């Protein structure tokens, strides 16, 4: 996986991805060939102590240690390139800034430093011994900028191999990737398959059973699939976790590092490769100390100034980390992953849009039903009120009017008089009804006749059109007369031609 930090400690450095944090660890196998015991530290040299880890993220080691001090350490005596990390016993004392060392043949020890060899290949080769060495130096510099080729500089020392990880390669940049937020206790491990997503989903149950067999087939273990996601180049990401049940009925998730260490064993890895697994990564978060050391130690192939600027340009330091991108292949991989994520986001947006449209339709239907039920409730309330009135009339039949009823009648008469007053509600309602009728009447008239033309103007238009028609008729007559004259002329010309022909014959 190209953009997931946090592979398990102890994963091999050549697996790719954003793994390799922490010291190398080993797990002692049990008698059954599988153990979830916590990994023990075998005494590695620290967080980034493995000097063999030359590939991290986009193909560069973040903070190599040991003898390879990196191209960014620099020399205090001015080698002309700003630092190749040479050892003091291999340096020659010169007082000239940027000169001295490259203006005369260099003395190489029995075991030459590869950084000194690169400096010689780029600035002062001694292969030919004439002015052609300057051309060779420029050619070596160009190869170093490309990040490919061999730099010849001496007859006694093998050439320098230029890779894209060298300090002078120009085809590199710094991007940003999300910081993982899963804990080791969550037990999430990512498996990358070289199969399509549809094939993985179709055989998901068989895949779970196969992984269970890879884990030894223990009845106390259960493999669960957390998620399946498509990757570029017809690959698929499957995130799993394993639940271990004890005899007393309790259960826990197997830690991600322990599960990933088991997958990295040689015999287990061969079985995973038969299933189509190309990469296993433990989804674990980074500690603050790991993040701090990652930011303080730029990759060996990235200029520290560019690395510092990338940290300043980080749009969200709490969620993103700078990552080196070396070469066009890594850039293309990042572009493919971004396109894949864009498609997934667009498909998710389409699903959300469809859900919103469906919810809007359901809301409209519900509102219509609510209005219908309100009308029905009002009708039923009126019917109930009428029934109560008739029942009250029958119950009160033959009795004299009580004081409460008299007061109620007075109140109703008062309300009726207020409603019938000209300036009160009934008068306003009558006025509004009359305005609505007038607007409906004008609307009907306008819909029947959209335009109104004055009578005098209409007569002038008719007279003008009549004159135009008469003029066209006169013009047509003139054209007909001219056509008849042309026919007569043509006929006369044809007769003269026949007469002349008879005379000559």
Tab-separated table of C-alpha atoms in Angstrom:
chain	number	residue	atom	x	y	z
A	1	UNK	CA	0.000	0.000	0.000
A	2	UNK	CA	1.522	3.261	-1.050
A	3	UNK	CA	0.015	5.656	1.445
A	4	UNK	CA	-0.437	3.881	4.748
A	5	UNK	CA	2.017	4.584	7.522
A	6	UNK	CA	2.638	2.286	10.397
A	7	UNK	CA	3.731	-1.163	9.329
A	8	UNK	CA	4.703	-3.523	12.092
A	9	UNK	CA	8.072	-3.361	13.696
A	10	UNK	CA	10.058	-6.165	12.232
A	11	UNK	CA	8.543	-6.031	8.712
A	12	UNK	CA	11.182	-6.305	6.028
A	13	UNK	CA	12.441	-3.005	4.632
A	14	UNK	CA	11.910	-4.008	0.995
A	15	UNK	CA	8.167	-4.429	1.364
A	16	UNK	CA	7.513	-0.787	0.387
A	17	UNK	CA	4.759	1.324	1.850
A	18	UNK	CA	5.126	3.512	4.900
A	19	UNK	CA	6.486	0.905	7.229
A	20	UNK	CA	9.608	0.383	9.177
A	21	UNK	CA	9.071	2.504	12.265
A	22	UNK	CA	10.667	1.155	15.428
A	23	UNK	CA	13.308	-1.421	16.163
A	24	UNK	CA	13.561	-4.803	14.513
A	25	UNK	CA	11.755	-7.411	16.587
A	26	UNK	CA	11.451	-11.167	16.589
A	27	UNK	CA	8.783	-13.413	18.024
A	28	UNK	CA	9.645	-16.845	19.284
A	29	UNK	CA	7.314	-19.416	17.703
A	30	UNK	CA	5.395	-21.771	19.964
A	31	UNK	CA	5.097	-25.499	19.577
A	32	UNK	CA	2.120	-25.039	17.259
A	33	UNK	CA	4.061	-22.719	14.974
A	34	UNK	CA	2.048	-19.634	15.921
A	35	UNK	CA	2.311	-17.322	18.888
A	36	UNK	CA	0.697	-14.047	19.830
A	37	UNK	CA	3.171	-13.237	22.560
A	38	UNK	CA	4.430	-9.675	22.701
A	39	UNK	CA	7.523	-9.039	20.515
A	40	UNK	CA	10.822	-8.714	22.321
A	41	UNK	CA	13.479	-6.186	21.451
A	42	UNK	CA	16.674	-7.847	20.258
A	43	UNK	CA	18.810	-4.797	20.832
A	44	UNK	CA	18.470	-2.800	17.613
A	45	UNK	CA	20.074	0.595	17.383
A	46	UNK	CA	16.945	2.670	18.012
A	47	UNK	CA	13.887	3.891	16.196
A	48	UNK	CA	15.548	4.078	12.814
A	49	UNK	CA	18.626	2.047	13.726
A	50	UNK	CA	18.447	-0.506	10.907
A	51	UNK	CA	21.068	0.705	8.447
A	52	UNK	CA	19.808	-1.738	5.810
A	53	UNK	CA	16.464	0.059	5.614
A	54	UNK	CA	17.088	1.971	2.426
A	55	UNK	CA	13.447	2.199	1.325
A	56	UNK	CA	10.795	3.973	3.333
A	57	UNK	CA	7.583	5.416	1.987
A	58	UNK	CA	8.596	6.590	-1.454
A	59	UNK	CA	11.905	4.826	-1.552
A	60	UNK	CA	14.056	6.728	0.920
A	61	UNK	CA	15.181	6.022	4.467
A	62	UNK	CA	14.100	8.565	7.075
A	63	UNK	CA	17.206	9.191	9.133
A	64	UNK	CA	19.692	6.427	8.425
A	65	UNK	CA	22.192	5.864	11.192
A	66	UNK	CA	25.489	4.070	11.634
A	67	UNK	CA	28.290	4.493	9.103
A	68	UNK	CA	25.952	5.873	6.444
A	69	UNK	CA	25.494	9.334	7.934
A	70	UNK	CA	23.561	10.615	4.924
A	71	UNK	CA	24.362	13.183	2.286
A	72	UNK	CA	23.120	15.999	4.450
A	73	UNK	CA	25.768	15.872	7.186
A	74	UNK	CA	28.267	18.052	5.354
A	75	UNK	CA	31.987	18.596	5.707
A	76	UNK	CA	33.669	21.364	7.607
A	77	UNK	CA	36.586	21.613	5.165
A	78	UNK	CA	34.639	22.571	2.022
A	79	UNK	CA	34.446	19.693	-0.453
A	80	UNK	CA	32.690	21.946	-2.919
A	81	UNK	CA	29.294	20.149	-2.677
A	82	UNK	CA	28.167	20.957	0.836
A	83	UNK	CA	28.569	17.648	2.594
A	84	UNK	CA	29.194	14.031	1.666
A	85	UNK	CA	29.641	12.653	5.190
A	86	UNK	CA	33.283	11.599	4.899
A	87	UNK	CA	35.122	10.376	7.967
A	88	UNK	CA	37.796	12.708	9.421
A	89	UNK	CA	40.646	10.246	8.886
A	90	UNK	CA	39.819	10.181	5.154
A	91	UNK	CA	39.959	13.971	4.743
A	92	UNK	CA	42.926	16.053	3.740
A	93	UNK	CA	43.535	19.383	5.390
A	94	UNK	CA	43.120	22.295	2.999
A	95	UNK	CA	42.569	25.918	3.789
A	96	UNK	CA	41.092	26.905	0.431
A	97	UNK	CA	37.276	27.104	0.353
A	98	UNK	CA	35.838	24.786	-2.295
A	99	UNK	CA	39.295	23.984	-3.710
A	100	UNK	CA	42.491	22.194	-2.845
A	101	UNK	CA	40.963	18.752	-2.499
A	102	UNK	CA	39.583	18.638	-6.049
A	103	UNK	CA	42.502	20.448	-7.700
A	104	UNK	CA	44.922	17.566	-7.188
A	105	UNK	CA	44.668	13.779	-7.256
A	106	UNK	CA	42.937	12.302	-4.214
A	107	UNK	CA	44.531	9.668	-2.025
A	108	UNK	CA	42.167	6.748	-1.507
A	109	UNK	CA	42.486	4.379	1.435
A	110	UNK	CA	42.145	0.640	1.179
A	111	UNK	CA	38.368	0.860	1.726
A	112	UNK	CA	37.234	4.076	-0.011
A	113	UNK	CA	34.138	5.884	1.167
A	114	UNK	CA	31.363	5.767	-1.472
A	115	UNK	CA	30.510	9.390	-0.743
A	116	UNK	CA	34.097	10.460	-1.455
A	117	UNK	CA	33.928	8.442	-4.680
A	118	UNK	CA	30.744	10.251	-5.680
A	119	UNK	CA	32.385	13.604	-4.951
A	120	UNK	CA	35.340	12.624	-7.137
A	121	UNK	CA	33.077	11.432	-9.967
A	122	UNK	CA	31.114	14.669	-9.938
A	123	UNK	CA	33.963	17.161	-9.626
A	124	UNK	CA	37.448	15.751	-10.209
A	125	UNK	CA	37.620	12.479	-12.178
A	126	UNK	CA	41.148	11.286	-13.066
A	127	UNK	CA	40.240	8.611	-15.602
A	128	UNK	CA	41.861	10.107	-18.718
A	129	UNK	CA	44.302	12.648	-17.302
A	130	UNK	CA	43.502	15.479	-19.720
A	131	UNK	CA	40.769	18.024	-20.491
A	132	UNK	CA	38.332	15.184	-21.248
A	133	UNK	CA	38.001	14.595	-17.496
A	134	UNK	CA	36.113	17.897	-17.219
A	135	UNK	CA	33.625	16.677	-19.845
A	136	UNK	CA	33.348	13.372	-17.990
A	137	UNK	CA	32.626	15.271	-14.759
A	138	UNK	CA	29.778	17.154	-16.438
A	139	UNK	CA	28.422	13.886	-17.817
A	140	UNK	CA	28.552	12.339	-14.343
A	141	UNK	CA	26.755	15.370	-12.929
A	142	UNK	CA	24.042	14.954	-15.552
A	143	UNK	CA	23.653	11.271	-14.661
A	144	UNK	CA	23.444	12.190	-10.988
A	145	UNK	CA	20.695	14.684	-11.812
A	146	UNK	CA	18.828	11.955	-13.728
A	147	UNK	CA	19.359	9.418	-10.961
A	148	UNK	CA	20.606	6.634	-13.225
A	149	UNK	CA	23.837	5.416	-14.765
A	150	UNK	CA	27.448	4.895	-13.649
A	151	UNK	CA	30.023	7.528	-12.833
A	152	UNK	CA	33.557	6.624	-13.952
A	153	UNK	CA	36.313	8.636	-12.292
A	154	UNK	CA	39.386	6.411	-11.792
A	155	UNK	CA	41.101	3.473	-13.419
A	156	UNK	CA	41.692	1.708	-10.098
A	157	UNK	CA	38.306	2.143	-8.432
A	158	UNK	CA	34.949	0.805	-9.696
A	159	UNK	CA	32.476	3.422	-10.953
A	160	UNK	CA	29.834	4.977	-8.760
A	161	UNK	CA	26.259	3.764	-9.201
A	162	UNK	CA	23.843	6.704	-9.527
A	163	UNK	CA	20.372	5.945	-8.225
A	164	UNK	CA	17.342	8.117	-7.678
A	165	UNK	CA	18.123	8.118	-3.957
A	166	UNK	CA	21.335	10.093	-4.450
A	167	UNK	CA	21.461	13.605	-3.042
A	168	UNK	CA	21.693	15.360	-6.429
A	169	UNK	CA	18.777	13.665	-8.204
A	170	UNK	CA	16.340	16.338	-9.379
A	171	UNK	CA	13.293	14.102	-9.913
A	172	UNK	CA	12.008	14.178	-6.364
A	173	UNK	CA	9.458	16.083	-4.347
A	174	UNK	CA	7.776	16.057	-0.953
A	175	UNK	CA	4.087	15.277	-0.464
A	176	UNK	CA	1.875	14.640	2.534
A	177	UNK	CA	0.148	11.525	3.861
A	178	UNK	CA	-2.334	10.956	6.658
A	179	UNK	CA	-1.132	9.880	10.079
A	180	UNK	CA	-2.746	6.563	11.033
A	181	UNK	CA	-5.015	6.637	14.049
A	182	UNK	CA	-5.455	2.947	14.817
A	183	UNK	CA	-3.961	1.470	17.937
A	184	UNK	CA	-2.044	-1.768	18.207
A	185	UNK	CA	-4.852	-3.200	20.348
A	186	UNK	CA	-7.290	-2.768	17.456
A	187	UNK	CA	-5.433	-5.552	15.652
A	188	UNK	CA	-5.993	-4.194	12.127
A	189	UNK	CA	-3.686	-5.660	9.494
A	190	UNK	CA	-3.834	-4.688	5.834
A	191	UNK	CA	-3.412	-7.361	3.151
A	192	UNK	CA	-2.834	-6.252	-0.450
A	193	UNK	CA	-4.014	-8.790	-3.052
A	194	UNK	CA	-3.125	-8.786	-6.734
A	195	UNK	CA	-6.772	-9.482	-7.578
A	196	UNK	CA	-9.747	-7.317	-8.461
A	197	UNK	CA	-12.206	-6.154	-5.851
A	198	UNK	CA	-15.082	-8.075	-7.449
A	199	UNK	CA	-13.122	-11.342	-7.255
A	200	UNK	CA	-12.231	-10.735	-3.599
A	201	UNK	CA	-15.833	-9.963	-2.635
A	202	UNK	CA	-17.109	-13.013	-4.516
A	203	UNK	CA	-14.674	-15.304	-2.669
A	204	UNK	CA	-14.625	-13.468	0.658
A	205	UNK	CA	-15.865	-16.430	2.721
A	206	UNK	CA	-13.313	-18.770	1.152
A	207	UNK	CA	-10.627	-16.161	1.791
A	208	UNK	CA	-11.545	-16.008	5.482
A	209	UNK	CA	-11.355	-19.807	5.726
A	210	UNK	CA	-7.973	-19.849	3.982
A	211	UNK	CA	-6.574	-17.207	6.336
A	212	UNK	CA	-7.870	-19.217	9.272
A	213	UNK	CA	-5.936	-22.227	7.982
A	214	UNK	CA	-2.839	-20.055	7.604
A	215	UNK	CA	-3.179	-19.139	11.275
A	216	UNK	CA	-3.079	-22.806	12.183
A	217	UNK	CA	-6.801	-23.573	12.183
A	218	UNK	CA	-7.160	-23.045	15.938
A	219	UNK	CA	-10.751	-23.155	17.129
A	220	UNK	CA	-10.076	-20.245	19.491
A	221	UNK	CA	-9.217	-17.913	16.613
A	222	UNK	CA	-11.704	-16.175	14.321
A	223	UNK	CA	-10.767	-14.075	11.270
A	224	UNK	CA	-12.941	-11.021	10.582
A	225	UNK	CA	-12.892	-8.688	7.585
A	226	UNK	CA	-12.998	-5.002	8.523
A	227	UNK	CA	-13.190	-3.617	4.985
A	228	UNK	CA	-12.428	-4.212	1.304
A	229	UNK	CA	-11.248	-1.410	-0.983
A	230	UNK	CA	-10.075	-1.334	-4.595
A	231	UNK	CA	-6.546	-0.157	-5.416
A	232	UNK	CA	-4.933	0.857	-8.741
A	233	UNK	CA	-3.532	-1.739	-11.144
A	234	UNK	CA	-6.313	-4.265	-10.337
A	235	UNK	CA	-5.219	-4.680	-6.729
A	236	UNK	CA	-7.415	-4.871	-3.633
A	237	UNK	CA	-6.873	-3.863	-0.030
A	238	UNK	CA	-8.403	-6.142	2.606
A	239	UNK	CA	-8.248	-5.092	6.273
A	240	UNK	CA	-8.672	-7.947	8.763
A	241	UNK	CA	-8.473	-8.547	12.486
A	242	UNK	CA	-8.319	-11.776	14.479
A	243	UNK	CA	-10.327	-12.417	17.648
A	244	UNK	CA	-8.907	-14.868	20.181
A	245	UNK	CA	-11.359	-16.519	22.591
A	246	UNK	CA	-10.114	-17.988	25.843
A	247	UNK	CA	-11.529	-20.973	27.703
A	248	UNK	CA	-13.237	-18.806	30.335
A	249	UNK	CA	-15.394	-17.146	27.669
A	250	UNK	CA	-13.551	-13.848	27.305
A	251	UNK	CA	-12.250	-12.638	23.963
A	252	UNK	CA	-9.737	-10.110	22.738
A	253	UNK	CA	-8.286	-8.899	19.486
A	254	UNK	CA	-4.839	-10.092	18.607
A	255	UNK	CA	-2.426	-7.093	18.478
A	256	UNK	CA	-1.602	-5.904	14.980
A	257	UNK	CA	2.165	-6.221	15.448
A	258	UNK	CA	1.934	-9.821	16.637
A	259	UNK	CA	-0.370	-10.769	13.772
A	260	UNK	CA	1.833	-9.046	11.205
A	261	UNK	CA	4.968	-10.695	12.609
A	262	UNK	CA	3.301	-14.066	12.161
A	263	UNK	CA	2.434	-13.213	8.553
A	264	UNK	CA	6.075	-12.223	7.928
A	265	UNK	CA	7.377	-15.698	8.803
A	266	UNK	CA	8.842	-17.505	5.801
A	267	UNK	CA	6.486	-20.484	5.739
A	268	UNK	CA	3.417	-18.353	6.443
A	269	UNK	CA	4.430	-15.773	3.855
A	270	UNK	CA	4.685	-18.449	1.165
A	271	UNK	CA	1.101	-19.552	1.908
A	272	UNK	CA	-0.086	-15.942	1.711
A	273	UNK	CA	1.646	-15.507	-1.636
A	274	UNK	CA	-0.252	-18.521	-2.946
A	275	UNK	CA	-3.455	-16.718	-1.956
A	276	UNK	CA	-2.346	-13.649	-3.929
A	277	UNK	CA	-1.066	-11.500	-1.055
A	278	UNK	CA	1.732	-9.153	-2.136
A	279	UNK	CA	2.070	-6.998	0.980
A	280	UNK	CA	1.096	-7.071	4.667
A	281	UNK	CA	1.057	-3.908	6.801
A	282	UNK	CA	0.027	-3.449	10.418
A	283	UNK	CA	-2.316	-0.484	10.875
A	284	UNK	CA	-0.898	1.146	13.999
A	285	UNK	CA	-0.538	4.751	15.054
A	286	UNK	CA	2.747	6.540	15.562
A	287	UNK	CA	3.897	7.669	18.957
A	288	UNK	CA	4.808	11.353	19.495
A	289	UNK	CA	8.472	10.366	19.793
A	290	UNK	CA	8.353	8.545	16.439
A	291	UNK	CA	6.695	11.501	14.738
A	292	UNK	CA	9.228	13.899	16.246
A	293	UNK	CA	12.187	11.801	15.118
A	294	UNK	CA	10.630	11.376	11.676
A	295	UNK	CA	10.331	15.137	11.271
A	296	UNK	CA	13.780	15.897	12.651
A	297	UNK	CA	15.591	13.420	10.371
A	298	UNK	CA	14.963	14.152	6.673
A	299	UNK	CA	15.368	11.308	4.167
A	300	UNK	CA	18.887	10.757	2.928
A	301	UNK	CA	17.942	11.811	-0.619
A	302	UNK	CA	16.085	15.022	0.308
A	303	UNK	CA	17.711	18.383	0.941
A	304	UNK	CA	17.181	19.423	4.581
A	305	UNK	CA	16.110	22.879	3.399
A	306	UNK	CA	13.352	21.362	1.258
A	307	UNK	CA	12.355	19.090	4.134
A	308	UNK	CA	12.114	22.050	6.529
A	309	UNK	CA	10.053	23.979	3.978
A	310	UNK	CA	7.724	20.979	3.591
A	311	UNK	CA	7.163	20.962	7.356
A	312	UNK	CA	6.279	24.663	7.179
A	313	UNK	CA	3.911	24.117	4.224
A	314	UNK	CA	2.111	21.230	5.940
A	315	UNK	CA	-1.593	22.184	5.699
A	316	UNK	CA	-2.566	20.110	8.759
A	317	UNK	CA	0.394	19.135	10.978
A	318	UNK	CA	-1.883	17.265	13.379
A	319	UNK	CA	-3.120	14.883	10.682
A	320	UNK	CA	-0.490	14.914	7.904
A	321	UNK	CA	3.186	14.025	7.650
A	322	UNK	CA	5.619	14.990	4.872
A	323	UNK	CA	6.633	12.086	2.635
A	324	UNK	CA	9.417	12.005	0.052
A	325	UNK	CA	8.510	11.125	-3.535
A	326	UNK	CA	11.507	9.938	-5.556
A	327	UNK	CA	11.161	9.240	-9.256
A	328	UNK	CA	8.313	9.305	-11.714
A	329	UNK	CA	7.132	5.822	-10.749
A	330	UNK	CA	6.333	6.951	-7.227
A	331	UNK	CA	4.636	10.076	-8.570
A	332	UNK	CA	2.560	7.955	-10.962
A	333	UNK	CA	1.663	5.590	-8.111
A	334	UNK	CA	0.501	8.520	-5.991
A	335	UNK	CA	-1.488	9.904	-8.931
A	336	UNK	CA	-3.198	6.550	-9.486
A	337	UNK	CA	-4.102	6.256	-5.823
A	338	UNK	CA	-5.470	9.794	-5.853
A	339	UNK	CA	-7.559	9.050	-8.959
A	340	UNK	CA	-8.838	5.882	-7.288
A	341	UNK	CA	-9.811	7.799	-4.156
A	342	UNK	CA	-11.476	10.487	-6.282
A	343	UNK	CA	-13.580	7.843	-8.009
A	344	UNK	CA	-14.537	6.317	-4.676
A	345	UNK	CA	-15.477	9.732	-3.306
A	346	UNK	CA	-17.524	10.464	-6.432
A	347	UNK	CA	-19.342	7.140	-6.172
A	348	UNK	CA	-20.044	7.832	-2.504
A	349	UNK	CA	-21.347	11.299	-3.409
A	350	UNK	CA	-23.609	9.741	-6.054
A	351	UNK	CA	-24.987	7.313	-3.470
A	352	UNK	CA	-25.558	10.168	-1.013
A	353	UNK	CA	-27.275	12.208	-3.745
A	354	UNK	CA	-29.580	9.304	-4.552
A	355	UNK	CA	-30.371	8.874	-0.858
A	356	UNK	CA	-31.138	12.599	-0.547
A	357	UNK	CA	-33.465	12.462	-3.576
A	358	UNK	CA	-35.232	9.436	-2.121
A	359	UNK	CA	-35.572	11.150	1.261
A	360	UNK	CA	-36.979	14.269	-0.404
A	361	UNK	CA	-39.569	12.159	-2.209
A	362	UNK	CA	-40.468	10.417	1.036
A	363	UNK	CA	-40.710	13.785	2.777
A	364	UNK	CA	-43.046	15.159	0.103
A	365	UNK	CA	-45.205	12.041	0.371
A	366	UNK	CA	-45.248	12.292	4.161
A	367	UNK	CA	-46.196	15.998	4.037
A	368	UNK	CA	-49.047	15.238	1.638
A	369	UNK	CA	-50.290	12.472	3.916
A	370	UNK	CA	-50.037	14.772	6.947
A	371	UNK	CA	-52.118	17.449	5.167
A	372	UNK	CA	-54.657	14.800	4.162
A	373	UNK	CA	-54.870	13.520	7.727
A	374	UNK	CA	-55.294	17.096	9.024
A	375	UNK	CA	-58.248	17.665	6.706
A	376	UNK	CA	-59.738	14.355	7.705
A	377	UNK	CA	-59.238	15.215	11.394
A	378	UNK	CA	-60.998	18.537	10.913
A	379	UNK	CA	-63.932	16.862	9.172
A	380	UNK	CA	-64.195	14.277	11.941
A	381	UNK	CA	-64.002	17.020	14.562
A	382	UNK	CA	-66.897	18.848	12.901
A	383	UNK	CA	-68.924	15.659	12.774
A	384	UNK	CA	-68.232	14.946	16.418
A	385	UNK	CA	-69.198	18.516	17.291
A	386	UNK	CA	-72.495	18.156	15.395
A	387	UNK	CA	-73.217	14.895	17.201
A	388	UNK	CA	-72.482	16.550	20.551
A	389	UNK	CA	-74.767	19.465	19.686
A	390	UNK	CA	-77.665	17.182	18.831
A	391	UNK	CA	-77.042	15.100	21.915
A	392	UNK	CA	-76.928	18.220	24.096
A	393	UNK	CA	-80.168	19.485	22.528
A	394	UNK	CA	-81.924	16.241	23.297
A	395	UNK	CA	-80.493	16.147	26.811
A	396	UNK	CA	-81.497	19.722	27.585
A	397	UNK	CA	-84.940	19.405	25.992
A	398	UNK	CA	-87.722	20.680	28.331
A	399	UNK	CA	-85.340	22.423	30.730
A	400	UNK	CA	-85.181	26.176	31.276
A	401	UNK	CA	-82.179	28.162	30.064
A	402	UNK	CA	-79.501	28.190	32.732
A	403	UNK	CA	-77.332	31.140	33.726
A	404	UNK	CA	-74.204	29.597	32.185
A	405	UNK	CA	-75.992	29.106	28.888
A	406	UNK	CA	-77.211	32.689	28.922
A	407	UNK	CA	-73.671	33.938	29.456
A	408	UNK	CA	-72.430	31.707	26.641
A	409	UNK	CA	-75.133	33.078	24.324
A	410	UNK	CA	-74.115	36.635	25.146
A	411	UNK	CA	-70.484	35.845	24.376
A	412	UNK	CA	-71.424	34.226	21.068
A	413	UNK	CA	-73.545	37.236	20.095
A	414	UNK	CA	-70.632	39.519	20.872
A	415	UNK	CA	-68.284	37.454	18.719
A	416	UNK	CA	-70.824	37.389	15.903
A	417	UNK	CA	-71.227	41.172	16.004
A	418	UNK	CA	-67.466	41.664	15.913
A	419	UNK	CA	-67.169	39.377	12.899
A	420	UNK	CA	-69.973	41.178	11.057
A	421	UNK	CA	-68.548	44.662	11.742
A	422	UNK	CA	-67.362	46.441	8.513
A	423	UNK	CA	-63.828	47.008	9.755
A	424	UNK	CA	-63.389	43.609	11.382
A	425	UNK	CA	-62.550	40.179	10.087
A	426	UNK	CA	-65.592	39.515	7.898
A	427	UNK	CA	-65.265	42.835	6.062
A	428	UNK	CA	-61.578	42.189	5.435
A	429	UNK	CA	-62.321	38.695	4.215
A	430	UNK	CA	-64.949	40.018	1.779
A	431	UNK	CA	-62.474	42.609	0.493
A	432	UNK	CA	-59.768	39.980	-0.028
A	433	UNK	CA	-62.209	37.674	-1.825
A	434	UNK	CA	-63.237	40.476	-4.194
A	435	UNK	CA	-59.569	41.258	-4.988
A	436	UNK	CA	-58.882	37.597	-5.680
A	437	UNK	CA	-61.880	37.417	-8.072
A	438	UNK	CA	-60.688	40.531	-9.931
A	439	UNK	CA	-57.169	39.146	-10.303
A	440	UNK	CA	-58.571	35.857	-11.614
A	441	UNK	CA	-60.716	37.775	-14.124
A	442	UNK	CA	-57.784	39.849	-15.399
A	443	UNK	CA	-55.629	36.756	-15.547
A	444	UNK	CA	-58.194	34.960	-17.716
A	445	UNK	CA	-58.463	37.980	-20.071
A	446	UNK	CA	-54.696	38.243	-20.387
A	447	UNK	CA	-54.349	34.555	-21.076
A	448	UNK	CA	-56.921	34.829	-23.910
A	449	UNK	CA	-55.394	37.907	-25.608
A	450	UNK	CA	-51.779	38.631	-24.918
A	451	UNK	CA	-51.428	41.802	-27.035
A	452	UNK	CA	-53.741	44.785	-27.584
A	453	UNK	CA	-53.357	47.047	-30.689
A	454	UNK	CA	-55.071	50.396	-31.161
A	455	UNK	CA	-57.730	50.525	-33.965
A	456	UNK	CA	-56.138	53.399	-35.903
A	457	UNK	CA	-52.748	51.752	-35.773
A	458	UNK	CA	-54.286	48.475	-36.955
A	459	UNK	CA	-55.877	50.243	-39.966
A	460	UNK	CA	-52.573	51.867	-40.880
A	461	UNK	CA	-50.878	48.497	-40.787
A	462	UNK	CA	-53.521	46.986	-43.048
A	463	UNK	CA	-53.222	49.903	-45.521
A	464	UNK	CA	-49.433	49.543	-45.633
A	465	UNK	CA	-49.649	45.820	-46.260
A	466	UNK	CA	-52.215	46.428	-49.021
A	467	UNK	CA	-49.870	48.886	-50.755
A	468	UNK	CA	-47.040	46.419	-50.529
A	469	UNK	CA	-49.199	43.720	-52.075
A	470	UNK	CA	-50.208	45.997	-54.961
A	471	UNK	CA	-46.584	46.923	-55.606
A	472	UNK	CA	-45.590	43.252	-55.729
A	473	UNK	CA	-48.432	42.517	-58.171
A	474	UNK	CA	-47.325	45.356	-60.487
A	475	UNK	CA	-43.726	44.135	-60.353
A	476	UNK	CA	-44.836	40.608	-61.223
A	477	UNK	CA	-46.743	41.952	-64.257
A	478	UNK	CA	-43.680	43.820	-65.531
A	479	UNK	CA	-41.578	40.699	-65.205
A	480	UNK	CA	-44.136	38.665	-67.195
A	481	UNK	CA	-44.152	41.264	-70.028
A	482	UNK	CA	-40.364	41.246	-70.162
A	483	UNK	CA	-40.353	37.447	-70.404
A	484	UNK	CA	-42.746	37.567	-73.384
A	485	UNK	CA	-40.545	40.135	-75.131
A	486	UNK	CA	-37.489	37.956	-74.576
A	487	UNK	CA	-39.315	34.978	-76.103
A	488	UNK	CA	-40.180	37.044	-79.214
A	489	UNK	CA	-36.567	38.143	-79.582
A	490	UNK	CA	-35.322	34.606	-79.311
A	491	UNK	CA	-37.882	33.448	-81.891
A	492	UNK	CA	-36.815	36.195	-84.347
A	493	UNK	CA	-33.172	35.307	-83.942
A	494	UNK	CA	-33.850	31.654	-84.642
A	495	UNK	CA	-35.785	32.516	-87.864
A	496	UNK	CA	-32.908	34.673	-89.187
A	497	UNK	CA	-30.480	31.831	-88.583
A	498	UNK	CA	-32.618	29.413	-90.650
A	499	UNK	CA	-32.956	31.911	-93.534
A	500	UNK	CA	-29.200	32.465	-93.751
A	501	UNK	CA	-28.620	28.769	-93.770
A	502	UNK	CA	-30.957	28.347	-96.762
A	503	UNK	CA	-29.155	30.996	-98.782
A	504	UNK	CA	-25.745	29.449	-98.357
A	505	UNK	CA	-27.016	26.043	-99.202
